mmCIF file of C-alpha atoms in Angstrom:
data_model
loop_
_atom_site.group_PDB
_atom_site.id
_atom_site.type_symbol
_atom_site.label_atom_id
_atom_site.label_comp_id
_atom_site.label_asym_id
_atom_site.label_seq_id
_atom_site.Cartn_x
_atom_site.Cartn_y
_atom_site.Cartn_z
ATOM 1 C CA UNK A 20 63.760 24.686 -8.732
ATOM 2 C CA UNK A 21 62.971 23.129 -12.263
ATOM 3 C CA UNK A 22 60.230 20.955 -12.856
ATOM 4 C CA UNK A 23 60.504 18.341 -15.991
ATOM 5 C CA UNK A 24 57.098 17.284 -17.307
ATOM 6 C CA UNK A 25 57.499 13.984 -19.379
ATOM 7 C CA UNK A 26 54.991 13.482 -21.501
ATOM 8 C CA UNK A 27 54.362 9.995 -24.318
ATOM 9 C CA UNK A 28 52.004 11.022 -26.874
ATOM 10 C CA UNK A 29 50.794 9.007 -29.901
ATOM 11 C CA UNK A 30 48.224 10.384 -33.272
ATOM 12 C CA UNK A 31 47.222 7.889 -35.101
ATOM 13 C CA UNK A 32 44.313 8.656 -38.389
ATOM 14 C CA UNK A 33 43.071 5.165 -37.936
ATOM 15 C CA UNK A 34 43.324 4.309 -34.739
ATOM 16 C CA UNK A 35 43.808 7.046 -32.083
ATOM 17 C CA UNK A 36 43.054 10.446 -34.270
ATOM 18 C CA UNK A 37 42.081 12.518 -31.262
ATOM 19 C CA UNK A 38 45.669 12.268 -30.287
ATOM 20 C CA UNK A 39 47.217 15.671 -31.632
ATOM 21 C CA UNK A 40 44.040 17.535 -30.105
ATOM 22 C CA UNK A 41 44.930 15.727 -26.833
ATOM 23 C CA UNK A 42 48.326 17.210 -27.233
ATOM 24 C CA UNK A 43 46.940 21.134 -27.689
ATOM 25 C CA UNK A 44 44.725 20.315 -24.613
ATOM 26 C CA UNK A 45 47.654 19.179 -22.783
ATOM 27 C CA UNK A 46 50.029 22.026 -23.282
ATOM 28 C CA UNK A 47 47.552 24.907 -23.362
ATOM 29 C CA UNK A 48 46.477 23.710 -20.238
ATOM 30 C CA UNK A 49 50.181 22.840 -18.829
ATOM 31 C CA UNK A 50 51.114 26.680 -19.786
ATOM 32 C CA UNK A 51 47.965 27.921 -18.034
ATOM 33 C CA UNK A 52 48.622 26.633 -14.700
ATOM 34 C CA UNK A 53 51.435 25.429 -13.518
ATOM 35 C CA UNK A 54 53.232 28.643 -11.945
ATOM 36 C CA UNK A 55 56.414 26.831 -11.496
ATOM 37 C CA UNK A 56 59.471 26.782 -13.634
ATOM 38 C CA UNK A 57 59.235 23.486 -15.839
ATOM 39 C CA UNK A 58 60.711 22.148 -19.297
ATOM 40 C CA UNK A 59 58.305 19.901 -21.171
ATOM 41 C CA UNK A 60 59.823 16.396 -22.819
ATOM 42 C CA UNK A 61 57.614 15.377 -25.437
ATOM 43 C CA UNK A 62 58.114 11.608 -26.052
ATOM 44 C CA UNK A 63 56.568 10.671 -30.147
ATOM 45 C CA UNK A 64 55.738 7.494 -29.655
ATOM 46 C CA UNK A 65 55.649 7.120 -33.625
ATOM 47 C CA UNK A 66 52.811 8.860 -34.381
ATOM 48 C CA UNK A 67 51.555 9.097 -38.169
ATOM 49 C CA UNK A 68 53.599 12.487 -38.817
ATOM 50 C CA UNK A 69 55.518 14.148 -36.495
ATOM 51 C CA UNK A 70 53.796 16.762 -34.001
ATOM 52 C CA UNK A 71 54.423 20.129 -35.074
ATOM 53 C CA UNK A 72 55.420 21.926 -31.199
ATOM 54 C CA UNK A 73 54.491 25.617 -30.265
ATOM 55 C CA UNK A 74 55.882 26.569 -27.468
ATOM 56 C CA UNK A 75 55.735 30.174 -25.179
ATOM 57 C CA UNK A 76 59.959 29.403 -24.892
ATOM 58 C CA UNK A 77 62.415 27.139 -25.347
ATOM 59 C CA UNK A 78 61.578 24.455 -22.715
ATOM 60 C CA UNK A 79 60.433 21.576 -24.814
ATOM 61 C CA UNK A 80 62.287 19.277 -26.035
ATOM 62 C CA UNK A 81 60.607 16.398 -28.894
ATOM 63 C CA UNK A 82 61.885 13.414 -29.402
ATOM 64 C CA UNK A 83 60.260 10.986 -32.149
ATOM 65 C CA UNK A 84 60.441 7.209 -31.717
ATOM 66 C CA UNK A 85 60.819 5.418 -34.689
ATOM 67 C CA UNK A 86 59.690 1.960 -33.785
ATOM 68 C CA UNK A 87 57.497 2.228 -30.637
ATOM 69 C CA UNK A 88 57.442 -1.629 -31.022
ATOM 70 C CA UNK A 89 60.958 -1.985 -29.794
ATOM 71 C CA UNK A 90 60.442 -0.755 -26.295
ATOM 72 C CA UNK A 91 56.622 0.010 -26.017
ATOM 73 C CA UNK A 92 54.868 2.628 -24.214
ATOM 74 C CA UNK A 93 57.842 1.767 -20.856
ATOM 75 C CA UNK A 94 60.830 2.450 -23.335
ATOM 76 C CA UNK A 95 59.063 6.150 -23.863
ATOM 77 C CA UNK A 96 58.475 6.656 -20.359
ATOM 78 C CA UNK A 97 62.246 6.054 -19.533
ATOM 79 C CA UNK A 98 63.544 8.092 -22.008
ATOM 80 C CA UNK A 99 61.513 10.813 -21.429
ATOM 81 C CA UNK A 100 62.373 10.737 -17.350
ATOM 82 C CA UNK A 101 66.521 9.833 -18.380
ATOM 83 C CA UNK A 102 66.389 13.096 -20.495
ATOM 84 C CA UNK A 103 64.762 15.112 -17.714
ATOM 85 C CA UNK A 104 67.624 13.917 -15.184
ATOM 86 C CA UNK A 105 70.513 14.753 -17.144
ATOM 87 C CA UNK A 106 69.063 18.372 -17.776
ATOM 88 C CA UNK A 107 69.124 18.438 -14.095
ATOM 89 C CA UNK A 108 65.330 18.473 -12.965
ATOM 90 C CA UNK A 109 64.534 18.709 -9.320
ATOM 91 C CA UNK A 110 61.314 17.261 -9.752
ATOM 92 C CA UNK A 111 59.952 15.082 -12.441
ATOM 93 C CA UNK A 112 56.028 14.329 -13.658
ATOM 94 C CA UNK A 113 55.886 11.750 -15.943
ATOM 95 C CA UNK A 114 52.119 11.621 -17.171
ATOM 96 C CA UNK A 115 49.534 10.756 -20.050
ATOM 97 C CA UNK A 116 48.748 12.701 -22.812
ATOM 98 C CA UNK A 117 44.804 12.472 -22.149
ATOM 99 C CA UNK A 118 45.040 14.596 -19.353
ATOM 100 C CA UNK A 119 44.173 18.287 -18.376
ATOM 101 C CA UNK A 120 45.935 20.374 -15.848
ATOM 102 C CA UNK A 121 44.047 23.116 -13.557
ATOM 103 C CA UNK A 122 45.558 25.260 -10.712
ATOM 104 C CA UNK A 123 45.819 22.362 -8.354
ATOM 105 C CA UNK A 124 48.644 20.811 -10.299
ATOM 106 C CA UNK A 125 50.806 23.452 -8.430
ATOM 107 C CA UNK A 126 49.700 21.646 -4.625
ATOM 108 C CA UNK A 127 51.018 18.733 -6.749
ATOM 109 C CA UNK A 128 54.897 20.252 -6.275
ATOM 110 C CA UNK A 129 54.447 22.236 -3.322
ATOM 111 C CA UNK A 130 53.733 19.156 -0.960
ATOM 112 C CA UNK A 131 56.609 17.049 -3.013
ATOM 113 C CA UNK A 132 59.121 19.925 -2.273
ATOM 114 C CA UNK A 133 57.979 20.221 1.171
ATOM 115 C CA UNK A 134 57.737 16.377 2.232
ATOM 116 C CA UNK A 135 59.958 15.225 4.827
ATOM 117 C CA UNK A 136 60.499 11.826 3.004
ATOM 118 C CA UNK A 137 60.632 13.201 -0.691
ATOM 119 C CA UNK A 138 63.710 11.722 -1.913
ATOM 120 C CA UNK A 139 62.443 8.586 -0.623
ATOM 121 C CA UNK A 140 58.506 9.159 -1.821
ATOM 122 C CA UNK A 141 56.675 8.409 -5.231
ATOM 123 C CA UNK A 142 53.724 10.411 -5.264
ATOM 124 C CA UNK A 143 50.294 10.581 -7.372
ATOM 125 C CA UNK A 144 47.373 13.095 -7.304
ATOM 126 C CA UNK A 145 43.698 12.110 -6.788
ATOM 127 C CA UNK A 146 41.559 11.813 -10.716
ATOM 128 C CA UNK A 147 37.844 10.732 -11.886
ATOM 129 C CA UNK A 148 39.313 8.387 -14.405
ATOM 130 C CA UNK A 149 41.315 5.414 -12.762
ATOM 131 C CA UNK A 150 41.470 2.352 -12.981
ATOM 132 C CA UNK A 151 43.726 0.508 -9.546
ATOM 133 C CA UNK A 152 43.899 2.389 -6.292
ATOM 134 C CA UNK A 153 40.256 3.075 -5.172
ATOM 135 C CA UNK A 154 41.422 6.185 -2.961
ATOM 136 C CA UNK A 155 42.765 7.897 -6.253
ATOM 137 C CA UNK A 156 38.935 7.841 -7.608
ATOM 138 C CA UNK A 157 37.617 11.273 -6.108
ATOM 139 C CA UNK A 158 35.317 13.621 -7.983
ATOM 140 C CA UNK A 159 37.362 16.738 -7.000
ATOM 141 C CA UNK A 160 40.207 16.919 -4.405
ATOM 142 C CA UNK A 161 40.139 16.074 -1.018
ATOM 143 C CA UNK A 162 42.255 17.922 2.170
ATOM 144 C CA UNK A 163 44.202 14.456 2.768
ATOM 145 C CA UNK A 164 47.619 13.114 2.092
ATOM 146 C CA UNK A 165 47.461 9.482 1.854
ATOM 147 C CA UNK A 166 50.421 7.115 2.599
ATOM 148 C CA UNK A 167 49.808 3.310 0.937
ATOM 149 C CA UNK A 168 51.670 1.121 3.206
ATOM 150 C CA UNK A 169 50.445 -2.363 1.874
ATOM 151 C CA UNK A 170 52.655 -3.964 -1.432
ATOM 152 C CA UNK A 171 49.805 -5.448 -3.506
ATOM 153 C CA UNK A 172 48.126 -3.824 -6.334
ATOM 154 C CA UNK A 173 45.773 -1.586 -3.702
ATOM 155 C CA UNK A 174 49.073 -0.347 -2.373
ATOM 156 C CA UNK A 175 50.425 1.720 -5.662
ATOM 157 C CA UNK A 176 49.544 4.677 -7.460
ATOM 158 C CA UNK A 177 48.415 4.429 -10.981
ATOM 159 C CA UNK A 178 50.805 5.367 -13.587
ATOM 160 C CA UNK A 179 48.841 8.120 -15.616
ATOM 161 C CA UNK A 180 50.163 11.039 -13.627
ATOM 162 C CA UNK A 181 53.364 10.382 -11.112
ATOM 163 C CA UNK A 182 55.653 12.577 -9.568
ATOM 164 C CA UNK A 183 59.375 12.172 -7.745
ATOM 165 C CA UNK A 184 62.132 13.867 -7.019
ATOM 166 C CA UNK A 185 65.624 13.685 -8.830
ATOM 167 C CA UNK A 186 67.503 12.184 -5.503
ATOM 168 C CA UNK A 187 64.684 9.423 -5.749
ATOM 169 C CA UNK A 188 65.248 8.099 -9.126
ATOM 170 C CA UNK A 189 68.925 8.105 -8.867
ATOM 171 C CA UNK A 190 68.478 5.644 -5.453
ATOM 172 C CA UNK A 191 65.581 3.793 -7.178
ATOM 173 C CA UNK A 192 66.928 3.263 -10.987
ATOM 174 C CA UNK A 193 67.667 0.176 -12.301
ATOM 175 C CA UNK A 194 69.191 -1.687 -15.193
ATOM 176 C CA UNK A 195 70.406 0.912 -18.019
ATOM 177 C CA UNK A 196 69.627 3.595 -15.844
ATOM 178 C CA UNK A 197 65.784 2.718 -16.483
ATOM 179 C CA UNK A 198 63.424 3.709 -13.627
ATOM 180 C CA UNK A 199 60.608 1.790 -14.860
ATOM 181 C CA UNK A 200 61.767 -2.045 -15.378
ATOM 182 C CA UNK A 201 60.105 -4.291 -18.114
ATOM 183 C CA UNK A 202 60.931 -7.203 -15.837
ATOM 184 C CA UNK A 203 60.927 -7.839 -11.971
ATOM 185 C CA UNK A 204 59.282 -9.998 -9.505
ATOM 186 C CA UNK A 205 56.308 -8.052 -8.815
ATOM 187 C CA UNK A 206 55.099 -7.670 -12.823
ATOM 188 C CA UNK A 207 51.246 -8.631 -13.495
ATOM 189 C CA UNK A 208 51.358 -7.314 -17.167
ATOM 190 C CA UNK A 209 53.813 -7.459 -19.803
ATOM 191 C CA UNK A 210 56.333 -5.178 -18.617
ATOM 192 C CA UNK A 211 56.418 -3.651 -21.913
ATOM 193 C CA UNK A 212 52.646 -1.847 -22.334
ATOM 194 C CA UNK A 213 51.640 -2.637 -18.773
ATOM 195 C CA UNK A 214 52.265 -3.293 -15.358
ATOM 196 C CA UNK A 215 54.190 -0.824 -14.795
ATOM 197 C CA UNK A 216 53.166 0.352 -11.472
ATOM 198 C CA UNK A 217 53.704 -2.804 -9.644
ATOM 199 C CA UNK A 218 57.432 -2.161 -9.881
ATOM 200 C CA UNK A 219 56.442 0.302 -6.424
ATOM 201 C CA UNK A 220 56.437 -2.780 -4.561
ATOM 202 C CA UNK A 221 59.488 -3.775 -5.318
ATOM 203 C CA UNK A 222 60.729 0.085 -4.336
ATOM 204 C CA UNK A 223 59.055 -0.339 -1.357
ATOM 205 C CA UNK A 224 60.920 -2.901 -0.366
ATOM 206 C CA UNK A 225 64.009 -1.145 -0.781
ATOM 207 C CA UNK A 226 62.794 1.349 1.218
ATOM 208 C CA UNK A 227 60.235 3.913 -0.323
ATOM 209 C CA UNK A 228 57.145 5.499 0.620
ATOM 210 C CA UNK A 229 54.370 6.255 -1.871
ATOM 211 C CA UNK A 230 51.667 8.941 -1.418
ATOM 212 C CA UNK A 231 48.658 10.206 -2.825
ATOM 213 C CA UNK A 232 48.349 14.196 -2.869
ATOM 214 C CA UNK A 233 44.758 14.801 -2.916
ATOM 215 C CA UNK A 234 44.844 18.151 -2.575
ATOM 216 C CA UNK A 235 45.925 17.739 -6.390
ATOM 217 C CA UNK A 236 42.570 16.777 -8.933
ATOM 218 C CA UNK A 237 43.798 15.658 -12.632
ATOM 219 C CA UNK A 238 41.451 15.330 -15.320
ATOM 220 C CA UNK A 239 42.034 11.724 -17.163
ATOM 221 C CA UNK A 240 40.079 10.889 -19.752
ATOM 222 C CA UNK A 241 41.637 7.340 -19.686
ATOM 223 C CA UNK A 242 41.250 6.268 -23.069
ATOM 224 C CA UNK A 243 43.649 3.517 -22.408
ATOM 225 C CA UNK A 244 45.179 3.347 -25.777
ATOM 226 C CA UNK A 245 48.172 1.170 -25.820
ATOM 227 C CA UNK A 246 46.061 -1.115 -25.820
ATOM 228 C CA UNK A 247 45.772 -1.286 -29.360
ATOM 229 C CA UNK A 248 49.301 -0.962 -29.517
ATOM 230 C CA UNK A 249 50.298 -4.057 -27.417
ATOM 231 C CA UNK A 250 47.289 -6.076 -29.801
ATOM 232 C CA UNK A 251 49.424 -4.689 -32.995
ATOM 233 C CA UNK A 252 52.921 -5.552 -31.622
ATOM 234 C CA UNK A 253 51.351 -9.003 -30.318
ATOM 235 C CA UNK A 254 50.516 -10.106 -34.104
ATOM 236 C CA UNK A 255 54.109 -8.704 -35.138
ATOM 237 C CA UNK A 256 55.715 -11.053 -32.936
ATOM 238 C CA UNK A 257 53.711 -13.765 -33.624
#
């Protein structure tokens, strides 16, 4: 079993200059614990100069967008997961770069790999920095897998940290092979720097389940910076 970690980063000197340190914190951490097999997809989402990669192996794969105006931060997250699939991934995280990984990350795939309903399931682990789902907010993890059965905002995960099988996104993709859609029904942000998760509902419709794993704790600092990127591309399109 394979797992592809998709990852968006962005360094910026002016406005997000923390953003390569991120990174190191990321991957030492990634490399640390998670015992599992895994490639690493490093989405660029034009960052000031490109991020010079390190790696234990040959399991990462960098890809540097030129324009991250043209799709936002959804156009990285879609590439990132697309490239995963065609290398053939049995399980796919696609998460932030402000994040830290610990030992827990591995409950993460056992209970994905495990569930019953996996191909149909989109799963998220339990955090201190969220912002959506009040039963994601725990200050350590918690012996409890949580099914949201509702379809409004209290009934998805957040998107900092997700996980799904290969199976799922190939019965859940739309347009241009694009799991997460800029536009559907269910969008309460842009489509384009946010409001991503609220595309669940619209999965759940067509049948899938979505879980939290608390048995899995992720650090998130939750800087929430595409913000600043969706107040830049705002002006350029005005």
């Amino acid at each position: 079993m394979k797992i592809g970690v998709v990852v968006t980063m962005h360094h910026s000197e002016k406005n997000r200059p923390y953003g390569k340190e991120l990174m190191d914190k990321f991957i030492s951490t990634l490399y640390e614990n998670l015992e599992y097999d895994f490639n690493l997809y490093i989405v660029d989402n034009q960052s000031d100069t490109r991020f010079d990669i390190e790696s234990e192996g040959n399991n990462v794969w960098y890809h540097y967008v030129e324009n991250q105006f043209e799709t936002g931060l959804t156009g990285a997250w879609n590439l990132g997961i697309k490239k995963a699939i065609s290398d053939n991934c049995d399980i796919i995280l696609n998460v932030n770069d402000d994040i830290e990984f610990n030992p827990t990350i591995n409950n993460f795939i056992d209970v994905i790999k495990n569930h019953k309903h996996k191909h149909l399931s989109f799963f998220g682990p339990v955090s201190d920095g969220f912002v959506g789902q009040p039963i994601q907010l725990q200050k350590g993890p918690i012996d409890d897998l949580i099914e949201l059965s509702g379809t409004d905002w209290n009934s998805v995960i957040g998107g900092f940290f997700v996980g799904f099988t290969n199976k799922f996104f190939h019965k859940f993709k739309g347009e241009n092979d694009n799991l997460f859609l800029q536009n559907h029904k269910y969008n309460e942000g842009d489509g384009k720097w946010g409001g991503q998760e609220t595309i669940q509902i619209l999965w759940k419709n067509d049948g899938a389940k979505i879980f939290v794993i608390g048995t899995c704790w992720i650090k998130h600092y939750k800087f929430r910076d595409w913000k600043i990127a969706k107040s830049k591309d705002k002006e350029i399109t005005i």
